[in-house]
Short mmCIF file of C-alpha atoms in Angstrom, two decimals:
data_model
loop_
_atom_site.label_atom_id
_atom_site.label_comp_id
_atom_site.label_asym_id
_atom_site.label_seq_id
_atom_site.Cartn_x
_atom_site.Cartn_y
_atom_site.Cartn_z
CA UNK A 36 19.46 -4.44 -21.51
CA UNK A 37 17.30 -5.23 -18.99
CA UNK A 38 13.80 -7.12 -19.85
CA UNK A 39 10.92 -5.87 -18.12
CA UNK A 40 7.11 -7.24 -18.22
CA UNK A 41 4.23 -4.87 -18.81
CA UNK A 42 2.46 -5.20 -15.14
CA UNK A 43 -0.25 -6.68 -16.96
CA UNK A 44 1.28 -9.62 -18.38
CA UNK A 45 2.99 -10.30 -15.16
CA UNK A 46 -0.74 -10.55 -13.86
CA UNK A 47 -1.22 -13.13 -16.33
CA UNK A 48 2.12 -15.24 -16.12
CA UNK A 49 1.39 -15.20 -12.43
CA UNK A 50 -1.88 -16.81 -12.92
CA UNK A 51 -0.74 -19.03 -15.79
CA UNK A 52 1.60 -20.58 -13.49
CA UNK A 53 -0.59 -21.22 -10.74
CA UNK A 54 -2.68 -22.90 -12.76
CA UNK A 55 0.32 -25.37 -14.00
CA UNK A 56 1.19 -25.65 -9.92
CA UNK A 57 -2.71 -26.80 -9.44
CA UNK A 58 -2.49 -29.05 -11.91
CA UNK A 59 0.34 -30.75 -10.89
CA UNK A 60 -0.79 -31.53 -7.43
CA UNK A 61 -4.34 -32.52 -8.60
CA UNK A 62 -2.56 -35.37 -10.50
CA UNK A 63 -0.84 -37.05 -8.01
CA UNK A 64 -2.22 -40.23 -6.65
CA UNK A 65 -2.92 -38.68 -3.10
CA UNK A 66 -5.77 -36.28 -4.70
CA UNK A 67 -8.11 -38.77 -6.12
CA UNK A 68 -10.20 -40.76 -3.76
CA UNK A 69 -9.34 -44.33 -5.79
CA UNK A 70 -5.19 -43.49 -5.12
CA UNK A 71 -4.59 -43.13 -8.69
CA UNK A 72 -3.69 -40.31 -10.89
CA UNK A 73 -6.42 -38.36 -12.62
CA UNK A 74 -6.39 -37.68 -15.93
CA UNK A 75 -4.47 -34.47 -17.29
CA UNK A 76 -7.23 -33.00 -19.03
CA UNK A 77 -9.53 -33.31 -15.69
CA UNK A 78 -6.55 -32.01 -13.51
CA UNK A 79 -6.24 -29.53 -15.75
CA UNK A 80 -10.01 -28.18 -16.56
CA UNK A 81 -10.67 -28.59 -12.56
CA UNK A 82 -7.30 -25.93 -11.75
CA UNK A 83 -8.53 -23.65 -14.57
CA UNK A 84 -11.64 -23.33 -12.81
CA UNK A 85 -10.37 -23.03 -9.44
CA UNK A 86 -7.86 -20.33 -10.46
CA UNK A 87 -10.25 -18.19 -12.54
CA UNK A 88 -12.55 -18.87 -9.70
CA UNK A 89 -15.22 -20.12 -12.07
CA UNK A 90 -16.32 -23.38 -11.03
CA UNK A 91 -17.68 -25.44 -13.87
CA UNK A 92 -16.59 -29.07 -13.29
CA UNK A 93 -16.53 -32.16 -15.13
CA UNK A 94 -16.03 -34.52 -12.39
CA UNK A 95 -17.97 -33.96 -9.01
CA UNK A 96 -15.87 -32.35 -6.40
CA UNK A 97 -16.77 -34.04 -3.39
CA UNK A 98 -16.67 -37.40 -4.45
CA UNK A 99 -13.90 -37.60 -7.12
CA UNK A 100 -11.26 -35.46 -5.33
CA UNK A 101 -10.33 -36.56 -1.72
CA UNK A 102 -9.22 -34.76 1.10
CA UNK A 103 -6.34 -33.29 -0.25
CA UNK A 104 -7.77 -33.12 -3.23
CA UNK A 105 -10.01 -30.45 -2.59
CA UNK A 106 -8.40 -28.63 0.31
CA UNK A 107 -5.64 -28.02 -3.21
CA UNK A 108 -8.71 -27.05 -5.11
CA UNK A 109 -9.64 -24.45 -2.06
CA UNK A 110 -6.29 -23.21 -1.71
CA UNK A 111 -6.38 -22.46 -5.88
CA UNK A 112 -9.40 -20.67 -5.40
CA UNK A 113 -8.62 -18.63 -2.64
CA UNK A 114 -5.38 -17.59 -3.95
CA UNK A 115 -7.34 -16.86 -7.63
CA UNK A 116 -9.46 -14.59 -5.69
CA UNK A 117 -7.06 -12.96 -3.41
CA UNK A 118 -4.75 -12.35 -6.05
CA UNK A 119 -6.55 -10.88 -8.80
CA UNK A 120 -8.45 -8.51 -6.00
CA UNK A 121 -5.17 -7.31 -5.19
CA UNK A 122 -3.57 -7.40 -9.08
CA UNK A 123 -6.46 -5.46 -10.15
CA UNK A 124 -6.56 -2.89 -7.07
CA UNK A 125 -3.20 -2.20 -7.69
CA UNK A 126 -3.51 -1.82 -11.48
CA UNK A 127 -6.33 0.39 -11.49
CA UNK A 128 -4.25 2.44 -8.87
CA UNK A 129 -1.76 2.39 -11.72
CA UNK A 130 -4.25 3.49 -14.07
CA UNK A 131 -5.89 6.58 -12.20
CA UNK A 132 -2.56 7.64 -11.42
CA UNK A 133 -0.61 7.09 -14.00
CA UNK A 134 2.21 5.65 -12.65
CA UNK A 135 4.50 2.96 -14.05
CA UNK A 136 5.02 0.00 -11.11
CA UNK A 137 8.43 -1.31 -10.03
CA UNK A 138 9.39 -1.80 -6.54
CA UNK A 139 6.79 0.24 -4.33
CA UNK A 140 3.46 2.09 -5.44
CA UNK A 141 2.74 5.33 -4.09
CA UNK A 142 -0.44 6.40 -5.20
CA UNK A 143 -4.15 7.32 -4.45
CA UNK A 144 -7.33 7.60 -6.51
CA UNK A 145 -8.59 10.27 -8.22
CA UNK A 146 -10.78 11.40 -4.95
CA UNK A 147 -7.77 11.01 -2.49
CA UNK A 148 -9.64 8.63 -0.55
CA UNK A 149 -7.30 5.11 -1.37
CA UNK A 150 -4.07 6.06 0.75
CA UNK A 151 -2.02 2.84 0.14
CA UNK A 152 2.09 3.56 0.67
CA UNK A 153 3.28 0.38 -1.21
CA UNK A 154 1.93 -2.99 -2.83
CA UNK A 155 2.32 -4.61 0.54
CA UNK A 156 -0.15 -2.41 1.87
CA UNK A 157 -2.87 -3.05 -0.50
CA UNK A 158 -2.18 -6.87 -0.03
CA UNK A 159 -2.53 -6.46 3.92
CA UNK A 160 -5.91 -4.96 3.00
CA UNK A 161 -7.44 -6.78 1.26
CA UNK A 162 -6.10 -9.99 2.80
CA UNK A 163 -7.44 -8.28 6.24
CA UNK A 164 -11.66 -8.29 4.43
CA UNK A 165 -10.99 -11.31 2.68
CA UNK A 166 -10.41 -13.36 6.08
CA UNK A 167 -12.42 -11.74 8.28
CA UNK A 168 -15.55 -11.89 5.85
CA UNK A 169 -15.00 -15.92 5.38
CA UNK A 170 -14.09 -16.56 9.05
CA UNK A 171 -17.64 -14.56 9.96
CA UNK A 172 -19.70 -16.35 7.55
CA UNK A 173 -18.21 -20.02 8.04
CA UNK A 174 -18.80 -19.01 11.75
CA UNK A 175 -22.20 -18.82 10.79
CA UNK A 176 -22.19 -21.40 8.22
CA UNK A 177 -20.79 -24.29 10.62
CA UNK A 178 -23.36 -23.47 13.26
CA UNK A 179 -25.72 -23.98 11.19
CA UNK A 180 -24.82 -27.30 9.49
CA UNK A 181 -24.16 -28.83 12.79
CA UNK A 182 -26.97 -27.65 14.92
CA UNK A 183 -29.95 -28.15 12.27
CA UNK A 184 -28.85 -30.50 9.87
CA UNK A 185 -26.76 -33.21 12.68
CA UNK A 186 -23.21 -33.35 10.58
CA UNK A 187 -20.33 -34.38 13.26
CA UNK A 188 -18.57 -30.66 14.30
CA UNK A 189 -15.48 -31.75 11.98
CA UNK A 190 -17.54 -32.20 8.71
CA UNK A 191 -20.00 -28.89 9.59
CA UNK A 192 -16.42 -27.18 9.85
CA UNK A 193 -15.31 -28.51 6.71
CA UNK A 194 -18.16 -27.57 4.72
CA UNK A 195 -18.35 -24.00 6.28
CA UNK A 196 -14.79 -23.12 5.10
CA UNK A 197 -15.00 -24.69 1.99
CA UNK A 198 -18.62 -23.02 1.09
CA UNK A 199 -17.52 -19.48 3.08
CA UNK A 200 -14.18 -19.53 1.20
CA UNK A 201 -16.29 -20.29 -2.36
CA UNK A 202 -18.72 -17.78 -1.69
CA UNK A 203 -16.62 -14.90 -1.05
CA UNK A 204 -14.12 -15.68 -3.84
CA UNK A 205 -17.05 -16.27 -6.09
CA UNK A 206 -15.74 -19.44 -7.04
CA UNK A 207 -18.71 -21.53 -7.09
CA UNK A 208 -17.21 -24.95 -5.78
CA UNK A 209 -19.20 -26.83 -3.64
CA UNK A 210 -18.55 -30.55 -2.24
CA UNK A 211 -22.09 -31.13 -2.85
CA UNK A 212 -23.17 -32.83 -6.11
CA UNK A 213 -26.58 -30.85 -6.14
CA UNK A 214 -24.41 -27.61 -5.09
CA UNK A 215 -26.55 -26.08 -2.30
CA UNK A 216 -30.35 -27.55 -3.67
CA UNK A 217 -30.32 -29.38 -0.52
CA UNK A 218 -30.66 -26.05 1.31
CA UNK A 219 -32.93 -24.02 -1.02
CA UNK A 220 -35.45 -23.47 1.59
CA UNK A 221 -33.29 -22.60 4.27
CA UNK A 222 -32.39 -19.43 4.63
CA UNK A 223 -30.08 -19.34 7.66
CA UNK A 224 -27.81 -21.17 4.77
CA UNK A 225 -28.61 -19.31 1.65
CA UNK A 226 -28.59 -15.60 3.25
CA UNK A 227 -24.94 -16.06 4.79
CA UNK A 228 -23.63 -17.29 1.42
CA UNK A 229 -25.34 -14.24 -0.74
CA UNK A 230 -23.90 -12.02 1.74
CA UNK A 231 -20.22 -13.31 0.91
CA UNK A 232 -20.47 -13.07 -2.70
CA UNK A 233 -21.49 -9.91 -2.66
CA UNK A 234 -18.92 -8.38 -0.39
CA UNK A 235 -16.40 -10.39 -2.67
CA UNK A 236 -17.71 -9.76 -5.82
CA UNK A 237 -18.46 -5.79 -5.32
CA UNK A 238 -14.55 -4.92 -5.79
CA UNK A 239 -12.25 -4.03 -3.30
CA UNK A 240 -12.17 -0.12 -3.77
CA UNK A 241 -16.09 0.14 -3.15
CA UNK A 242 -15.14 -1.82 -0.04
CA UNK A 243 -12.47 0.64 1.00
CA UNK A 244 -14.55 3.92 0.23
CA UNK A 245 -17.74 2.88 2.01
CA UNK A 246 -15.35 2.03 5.23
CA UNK A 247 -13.48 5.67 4.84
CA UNK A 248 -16.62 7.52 4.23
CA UNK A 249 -19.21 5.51 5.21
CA UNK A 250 -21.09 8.79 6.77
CA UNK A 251 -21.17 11.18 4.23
CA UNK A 252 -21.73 9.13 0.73
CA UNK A 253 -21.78 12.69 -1.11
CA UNK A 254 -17.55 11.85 -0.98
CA UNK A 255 -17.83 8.41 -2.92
CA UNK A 256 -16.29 8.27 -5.76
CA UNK A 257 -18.16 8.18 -9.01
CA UNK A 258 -16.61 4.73 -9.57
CA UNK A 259 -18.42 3.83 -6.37
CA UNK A 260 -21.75 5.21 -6.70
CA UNK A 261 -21.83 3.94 -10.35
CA UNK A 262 -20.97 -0.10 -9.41
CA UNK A 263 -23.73 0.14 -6.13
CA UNK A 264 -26.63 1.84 -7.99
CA UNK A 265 -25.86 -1.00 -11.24
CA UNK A 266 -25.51 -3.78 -8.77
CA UNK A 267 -28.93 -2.90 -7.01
CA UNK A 268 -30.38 -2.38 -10.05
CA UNK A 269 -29.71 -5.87 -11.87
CA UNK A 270 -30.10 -7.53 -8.18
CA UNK A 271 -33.46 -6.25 -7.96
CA UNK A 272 -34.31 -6.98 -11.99
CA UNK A 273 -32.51 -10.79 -11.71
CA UNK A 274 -35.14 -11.21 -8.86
CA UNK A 275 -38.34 -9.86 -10.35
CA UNK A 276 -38.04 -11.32 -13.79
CA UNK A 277 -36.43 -14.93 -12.18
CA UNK A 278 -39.61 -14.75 -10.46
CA UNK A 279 -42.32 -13.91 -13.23
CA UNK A 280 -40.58 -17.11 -15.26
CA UNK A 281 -40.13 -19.39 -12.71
CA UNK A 282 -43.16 -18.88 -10.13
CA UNK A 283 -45.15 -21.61 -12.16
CA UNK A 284 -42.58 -23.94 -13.34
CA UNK A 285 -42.97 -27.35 -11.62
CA UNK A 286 -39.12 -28.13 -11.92
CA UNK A 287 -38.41 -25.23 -9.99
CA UNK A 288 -39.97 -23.19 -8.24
CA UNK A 289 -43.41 -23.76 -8.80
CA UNK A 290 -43.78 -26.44 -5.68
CA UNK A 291 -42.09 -23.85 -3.22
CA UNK A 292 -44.43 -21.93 -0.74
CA UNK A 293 -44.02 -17.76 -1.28
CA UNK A 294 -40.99 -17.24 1.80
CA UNK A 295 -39.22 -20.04 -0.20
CA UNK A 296 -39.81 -18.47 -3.96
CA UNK A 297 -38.68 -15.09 -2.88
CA UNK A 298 -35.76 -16.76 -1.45
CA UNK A 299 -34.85 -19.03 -4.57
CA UNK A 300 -35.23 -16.50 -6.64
CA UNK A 301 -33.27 -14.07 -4.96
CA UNK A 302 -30.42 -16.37 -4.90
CA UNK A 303 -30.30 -17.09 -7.84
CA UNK A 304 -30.51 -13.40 -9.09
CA UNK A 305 -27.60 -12.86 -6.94
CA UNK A 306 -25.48 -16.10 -7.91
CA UNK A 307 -26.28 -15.41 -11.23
CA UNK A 308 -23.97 -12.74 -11.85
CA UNK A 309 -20.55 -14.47 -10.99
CA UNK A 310 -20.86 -16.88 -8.03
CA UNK A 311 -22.12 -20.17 -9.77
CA UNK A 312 -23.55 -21.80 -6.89
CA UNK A 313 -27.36 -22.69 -7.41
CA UNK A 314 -30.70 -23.85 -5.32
CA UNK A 315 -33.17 -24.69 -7.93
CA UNK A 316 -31.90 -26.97 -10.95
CA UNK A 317 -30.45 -24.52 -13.64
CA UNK A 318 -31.08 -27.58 -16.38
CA UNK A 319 -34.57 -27.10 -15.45
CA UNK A 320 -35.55 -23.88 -15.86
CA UNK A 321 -37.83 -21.88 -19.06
CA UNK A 322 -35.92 -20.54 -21.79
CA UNK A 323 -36.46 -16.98 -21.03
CA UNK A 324 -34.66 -17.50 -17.42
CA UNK A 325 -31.26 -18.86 -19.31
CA UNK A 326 -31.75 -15.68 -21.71
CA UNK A 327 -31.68 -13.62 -18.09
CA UNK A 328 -28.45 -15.86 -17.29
CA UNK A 329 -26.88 -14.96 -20.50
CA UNK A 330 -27.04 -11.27 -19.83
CA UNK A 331 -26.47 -11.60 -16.19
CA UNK A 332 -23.62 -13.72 -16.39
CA UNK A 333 -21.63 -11.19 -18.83
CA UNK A 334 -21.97 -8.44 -16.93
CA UNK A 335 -20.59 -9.98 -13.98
CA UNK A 336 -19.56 -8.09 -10.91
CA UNK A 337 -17.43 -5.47 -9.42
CA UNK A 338 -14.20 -4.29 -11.13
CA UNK A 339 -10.86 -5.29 -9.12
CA UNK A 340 -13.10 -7.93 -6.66
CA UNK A 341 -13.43 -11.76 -7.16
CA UNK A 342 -16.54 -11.21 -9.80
CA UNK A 343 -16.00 -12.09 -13.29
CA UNK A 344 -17.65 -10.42 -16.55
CA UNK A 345 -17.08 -7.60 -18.57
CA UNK A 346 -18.14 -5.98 -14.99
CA UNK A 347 -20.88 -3.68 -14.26
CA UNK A 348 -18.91 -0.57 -13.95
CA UNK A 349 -18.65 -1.27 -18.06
CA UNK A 350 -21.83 -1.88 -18.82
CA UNK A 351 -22.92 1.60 -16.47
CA UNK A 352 -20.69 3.42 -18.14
CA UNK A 353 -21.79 2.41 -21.72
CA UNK A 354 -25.44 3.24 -20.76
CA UNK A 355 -24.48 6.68 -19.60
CA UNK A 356 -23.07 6.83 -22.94
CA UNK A 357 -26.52 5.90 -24.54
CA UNK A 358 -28.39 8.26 -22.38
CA UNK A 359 -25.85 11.33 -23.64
CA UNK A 360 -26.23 10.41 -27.18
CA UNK A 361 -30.10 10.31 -26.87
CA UNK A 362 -30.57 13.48 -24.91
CA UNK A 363 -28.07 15.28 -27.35
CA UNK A 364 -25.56 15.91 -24.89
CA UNK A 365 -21.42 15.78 -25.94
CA UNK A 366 -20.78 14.33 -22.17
CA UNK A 367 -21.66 11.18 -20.35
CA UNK A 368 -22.43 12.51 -17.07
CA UNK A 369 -23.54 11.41 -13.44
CA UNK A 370 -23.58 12.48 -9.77
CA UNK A 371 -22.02 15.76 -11.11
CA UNK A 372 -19.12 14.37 -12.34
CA UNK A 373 -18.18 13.52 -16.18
CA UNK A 374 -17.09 10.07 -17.46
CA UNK A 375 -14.09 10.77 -19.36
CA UNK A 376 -13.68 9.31 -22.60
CA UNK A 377 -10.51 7.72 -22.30
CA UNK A 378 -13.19 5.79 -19.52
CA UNK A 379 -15.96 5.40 -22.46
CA UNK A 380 -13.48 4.00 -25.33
CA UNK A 381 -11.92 1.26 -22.92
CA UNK A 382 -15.51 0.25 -21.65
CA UNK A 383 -16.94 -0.29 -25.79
CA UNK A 384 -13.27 -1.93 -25.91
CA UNK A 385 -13.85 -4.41 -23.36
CA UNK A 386 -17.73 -5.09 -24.45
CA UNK A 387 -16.75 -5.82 -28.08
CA UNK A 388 -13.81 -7.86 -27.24
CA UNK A 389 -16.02 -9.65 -24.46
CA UNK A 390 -18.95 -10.26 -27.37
CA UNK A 391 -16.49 -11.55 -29.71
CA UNK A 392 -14.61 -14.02 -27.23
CA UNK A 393 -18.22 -15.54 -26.31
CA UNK A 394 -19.33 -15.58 -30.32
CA UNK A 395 -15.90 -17.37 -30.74
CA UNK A 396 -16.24 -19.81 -28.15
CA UNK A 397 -19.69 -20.69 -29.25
CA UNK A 398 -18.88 -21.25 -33.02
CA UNK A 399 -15.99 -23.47 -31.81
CA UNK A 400 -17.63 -25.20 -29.87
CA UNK A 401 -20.97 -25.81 -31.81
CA UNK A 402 -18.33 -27.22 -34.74
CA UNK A 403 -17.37 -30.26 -32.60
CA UNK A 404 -20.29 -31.02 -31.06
CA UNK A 405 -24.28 -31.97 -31.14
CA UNK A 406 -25.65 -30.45 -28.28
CA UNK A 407 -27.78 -27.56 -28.25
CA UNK A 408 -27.41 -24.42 -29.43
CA UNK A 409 -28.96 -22.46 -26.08
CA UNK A 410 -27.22 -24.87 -23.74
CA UNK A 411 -23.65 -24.47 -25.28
CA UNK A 412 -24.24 -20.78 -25.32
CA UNK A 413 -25.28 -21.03 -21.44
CA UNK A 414 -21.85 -22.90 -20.94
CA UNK A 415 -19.62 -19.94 -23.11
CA UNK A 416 -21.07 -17.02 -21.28
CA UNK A 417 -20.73 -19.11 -17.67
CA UNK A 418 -16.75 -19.66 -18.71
CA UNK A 419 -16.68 -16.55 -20.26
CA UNK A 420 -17.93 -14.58 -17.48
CA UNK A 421 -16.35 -16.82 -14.61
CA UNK A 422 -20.12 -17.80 -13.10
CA UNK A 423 -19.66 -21.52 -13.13
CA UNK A 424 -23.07 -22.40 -13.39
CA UNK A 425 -23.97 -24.96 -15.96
CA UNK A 426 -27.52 -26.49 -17.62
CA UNK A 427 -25.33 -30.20 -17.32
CA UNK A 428 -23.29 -30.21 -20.67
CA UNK A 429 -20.03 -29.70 -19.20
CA UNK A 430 -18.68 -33.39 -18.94
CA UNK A 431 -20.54 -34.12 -22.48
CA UNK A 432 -18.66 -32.13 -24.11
CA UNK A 433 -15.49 -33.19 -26.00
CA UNK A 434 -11.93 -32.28 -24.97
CA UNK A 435 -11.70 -29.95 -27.40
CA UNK A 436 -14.78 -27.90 -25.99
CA UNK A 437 -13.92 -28.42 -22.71
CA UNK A 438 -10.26 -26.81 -23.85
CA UNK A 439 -12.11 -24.00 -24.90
CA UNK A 440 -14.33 -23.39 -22.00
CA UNK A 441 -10.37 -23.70 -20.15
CA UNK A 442 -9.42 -20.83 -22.11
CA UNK A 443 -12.78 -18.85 -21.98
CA UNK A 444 -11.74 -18.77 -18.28
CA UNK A 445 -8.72 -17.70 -18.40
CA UNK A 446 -9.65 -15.08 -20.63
CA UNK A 447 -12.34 -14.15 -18.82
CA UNK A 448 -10.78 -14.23 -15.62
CA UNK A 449 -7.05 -12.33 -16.41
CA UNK A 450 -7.48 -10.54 -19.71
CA UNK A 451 -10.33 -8.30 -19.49
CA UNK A 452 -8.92 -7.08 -16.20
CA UNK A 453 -5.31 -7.10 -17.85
CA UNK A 454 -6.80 -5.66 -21.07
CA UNK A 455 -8.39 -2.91 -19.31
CA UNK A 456 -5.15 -2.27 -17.71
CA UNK A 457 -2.96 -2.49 -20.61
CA UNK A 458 -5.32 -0.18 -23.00
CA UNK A 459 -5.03 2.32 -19.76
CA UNK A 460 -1.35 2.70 -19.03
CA UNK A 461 -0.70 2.12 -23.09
CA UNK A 462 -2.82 5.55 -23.95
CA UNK A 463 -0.19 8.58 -24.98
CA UNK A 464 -1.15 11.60 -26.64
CA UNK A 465 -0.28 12.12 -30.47
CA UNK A 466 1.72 15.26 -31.38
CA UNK A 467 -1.41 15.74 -34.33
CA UNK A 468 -4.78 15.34 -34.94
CA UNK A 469 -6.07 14.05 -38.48
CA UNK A 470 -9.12 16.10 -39.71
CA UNK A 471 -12.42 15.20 -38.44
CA UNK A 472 -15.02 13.70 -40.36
CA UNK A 473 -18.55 11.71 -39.46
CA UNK A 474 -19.37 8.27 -40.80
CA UNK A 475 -22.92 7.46 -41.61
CA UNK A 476 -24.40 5.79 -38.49
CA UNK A 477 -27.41 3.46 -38.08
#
C-alpha cells in the first residue's frame, strides 16, 4: 500500500529539512569569520530564522558569519520565502477548489481569475515577481549606497542584494549590527525597502489579481479587497499611534526633525507587521509602542506571501464576524459577497491556536528565566509571528528559551499556513446533524 503525505505535512518536512541543510553548512569552518565551527545551537537558531524568514539573531550577522556564511544565510531566506509563497499559493488553490494534489494542479479560484495549468506554473510566477521586485529595488538600493554614502561598487552591491533580498522575503536580516538605524533619515534607503516588504508580504494572489484586473477593481476577489483595505488600515493606525508615543521620546524619535518622524514612524508601522528590520532602537521605545508591536506583530501580513502572523485576512474576517453579531445579522458580509463559515470557523481556529502558541511560549519561557515579563512577551509574539524584531533579550536568554523561540518560528512560519490548509481540505460533510441547542454566552 502505497504511503502518501497530506500536502500539508509535505510543506512542513520540506521546510524541516532545509532547515537541517542550513544548519549543516553554517557549521562548517568556512562560515565563521575565525575558521572554526560555530556552535550547534547558534547554527541552528540562525537557519531557523533564516528559513521561517524571521530574523531574530543571537550572534550579529555581519560580523560573526563570513562571506559564505551569510551568502548560506541569504540563500535560506530566499528559498524560505519563495517556497512557502508558492506552498501556500498552491494550497489555498487546493483549498478553494477542492482538489486533492498529486502530479499536476489544475485549478482556479473561486472568481476564475488564477489560471495556473500545473505547480510549475505557479512556481514560474511567482519566481518571475520575486526576482524582478529584488533586482529593481537592489538596483536602487546599490545606487544609493555607493553614490551617497562612498562604499566601493562591490560592497554597495553586496549590501543591496542582501537588504533587497531581506526586504522582499520579509526576513529581516541585515549585515548591519544597528539593522538600518544608520539610515533612519534617509529616505532614498528606507522608502525602497518598505516598498519590498510590502509587495512580499501582501501574498501572492493579491499580486496576481491586481495585475489581471488592475482596471476594473469591482472583479477583485473578496479575498483581495479584504487583505488591501486591512493592510491600509493597520499601515495607517501603526503610523499614527507610533507617532503620538514616540514624537517626544528622546531615545527615539524625539531628536528627529518632522520629514524624519513621519518617516521613522512610518517604517516602523510598516516593518512592524512581519519584516523585522528597524530605524529607531526598538529597546528604546515607551511601553505603549511594544503593546502596538504585540498586536501588530500577530497579525502579520498577507496570506500565501512571505509575511508571517495569524495574517490579516484572519483577523478581517473575524471582525466581519463581530460586526454581524452586533448588527443582528446571521451572515458576515462585505463588498456584496458572504464570508462562508467554513471561512469564519478556520479563521477563530487559527486565532485561538495562534493565542495559545504565544501564551505557551511565554510561560515557558518566563519559567527559565529572569528577564522581563513585557520584553519576553515582545520576543514570543516576534518568533511567533515571524517579525524578527527584538527589545535585545535574544542572546540573554538560555538555550532552552532560545529552543523555544526556534520552534515558535517554525510554528509560526509552516503550521498556521499548513493548519489552515489541513482544517480546509480535512472538512467533509456528516450524513446527520445533532439537535441544536444555545450555550449561555458572555
Amino acid at each position: 500500500m502505497k504511503f502518501l503525505l497530506h500536502p500539508s505535512q509535505t510543506v512542513a518536512l520540506a521546510f524541516l529539512m532545509a532547515i537541517l541543510f542550513g544548519t549543516a553548512l553554517l557549521m562548517l569552518p568556512l562560515a565563521q569569520t575565525d575558521g572554526v565551527s560555530a556552535p550547534w545551537l547558534t547554527a541552528f537558531f540562525t537557519a531557523v530564522s533564516a528559513v521561517c524568514v524571521t530574523g531574530l539573531v543571537i550572534v550579529d550577522t555581519g560580523t560573526y558569519w563570513s562571506s559564505f556564511g551569510q551568502i548560506v544565510i541569504m540563500a535560506l531566506f530566499q528559498i524560505g520565502g519563495f517556497g512557502m509563497m508558492t506552498a501556500a499559493t498552491l494550497l489555498g488553490l487546493m483549498v478553494n477548489r477542492s482538489l486533492r494534489l498529486r502530479t499536476k494542479l489544475i485549478s482556479q479560484v473561486e472568481t476564475h481569475t488564477l489560471g495556473l495549468g500545473d505547480v510549475g506554473s505557479v512556481a514560474r510566477l511567482v519566481f518571475t515577481v520575486t526576482l524582478l521586485a529584488e533586482l529593481l529595488i537592489a538596483a536602487l538600493l546599490t545606487l544609493r549606497l555607493h553614490l551617497a554614502y562612498d562604499l566601493p561598487w562591490h560592497e554597495a552591491l553586496w549590501s543591496g542584494i542582501f537588504h533587497a533580498v531581506s526586504a522582499f522575503n520579509n526576513a529581516g536580516f541585515s549585515i548591519h549590527p544597528d539593522s538600518l538605524m544608520r539610515y533612519a533619515t534617509d529616505a532614498l534607503v528606507l522608502l525602497p525597502v518598505m516598498l519590498a516588504i510590502v509587495v512580499g508580504g501582501i501574498g501572492f494572489p493579491v499580486l496576481h489579481d491586481l495585475r489581471a484586473k488592475r482596471h476594473d477593481p469591482r472583479h477583485w476577489s473578496l479575498h483581495t479587497k479584504l487583505t488591501l483595505l486591512a493592510t491600509g488600515i493597520l499601515l495607517l493606525g501603526g503610523f499614527l499611534v507610533l507617532l503620538l508615543f514616540e514624537w517626544a521620546n528622546p531615545a527615539t524619535l524625539g531628536p528627529m526633525n518632522l520629514p524624519d518622524k513621519l518617516l521613522s514612524a512610518a517604517f516602523a508601522s510598516v516593518s512592524a507587521r512581519t519584516a523585522g528590520f528597524n530605524s529607531i532602537d526598538i529597546g528604546a521605545m515607551t511601553h505603549e509602542s511594544w503593546a502596538l508591536h504585540y498586536f501588530l506583530m500577530f497579525v502579520g501580513g498577507g496570506s500565501a506571501g512571505t509575511a508571517g502572523g495569524v495574517k490579516v485576512g484572519t483577523v478581517a474576517i473575524l471582525a466581519l464576524l463581530v460586526i454581524a453579531e452586533i448588527r443582528g445579522r446571521s451572515d458576515s458580509e462585505a463588498f456584496g459577497r458572504r464570508v462562508s463559515l467554513s471561512a469564519q470557523r478556520q479563521a477563530i481556529t487559527v486565532l485561538v491556536l495562534g493565542s495559545a502558541m504565544v501564551v505557551l511560549g511565554t510561560i515557558s519561557i518566563l519559567i527559565h528565566t529572569d528577564l522581563p515579563t513585557d520584553k519576553v512577551i515582545f520576543e514570543v509574539i516576534s518568533a511567533f509571528g515571524t517579525v524578527g524584531l527584538s527589545t535585545g533579550i535574544t542572546a540573554e536568554l538560555p538555550p532552552f528559551g532560545q529552543l523555544v523561540l526556534t520552534v515558535l518560528m517554525f510554528t509560526g512560519r509552516v503550521g498556521i499556513i499548513t493548519l489552515a490548509a489541513s482544517l480546509a481540505l480535512g472538512e467533509r460533510r456528516m450524513p446527520f446533524r445533532y439537535p441544536e441547542e444555545h450555550p449561555i454566552v458572555g
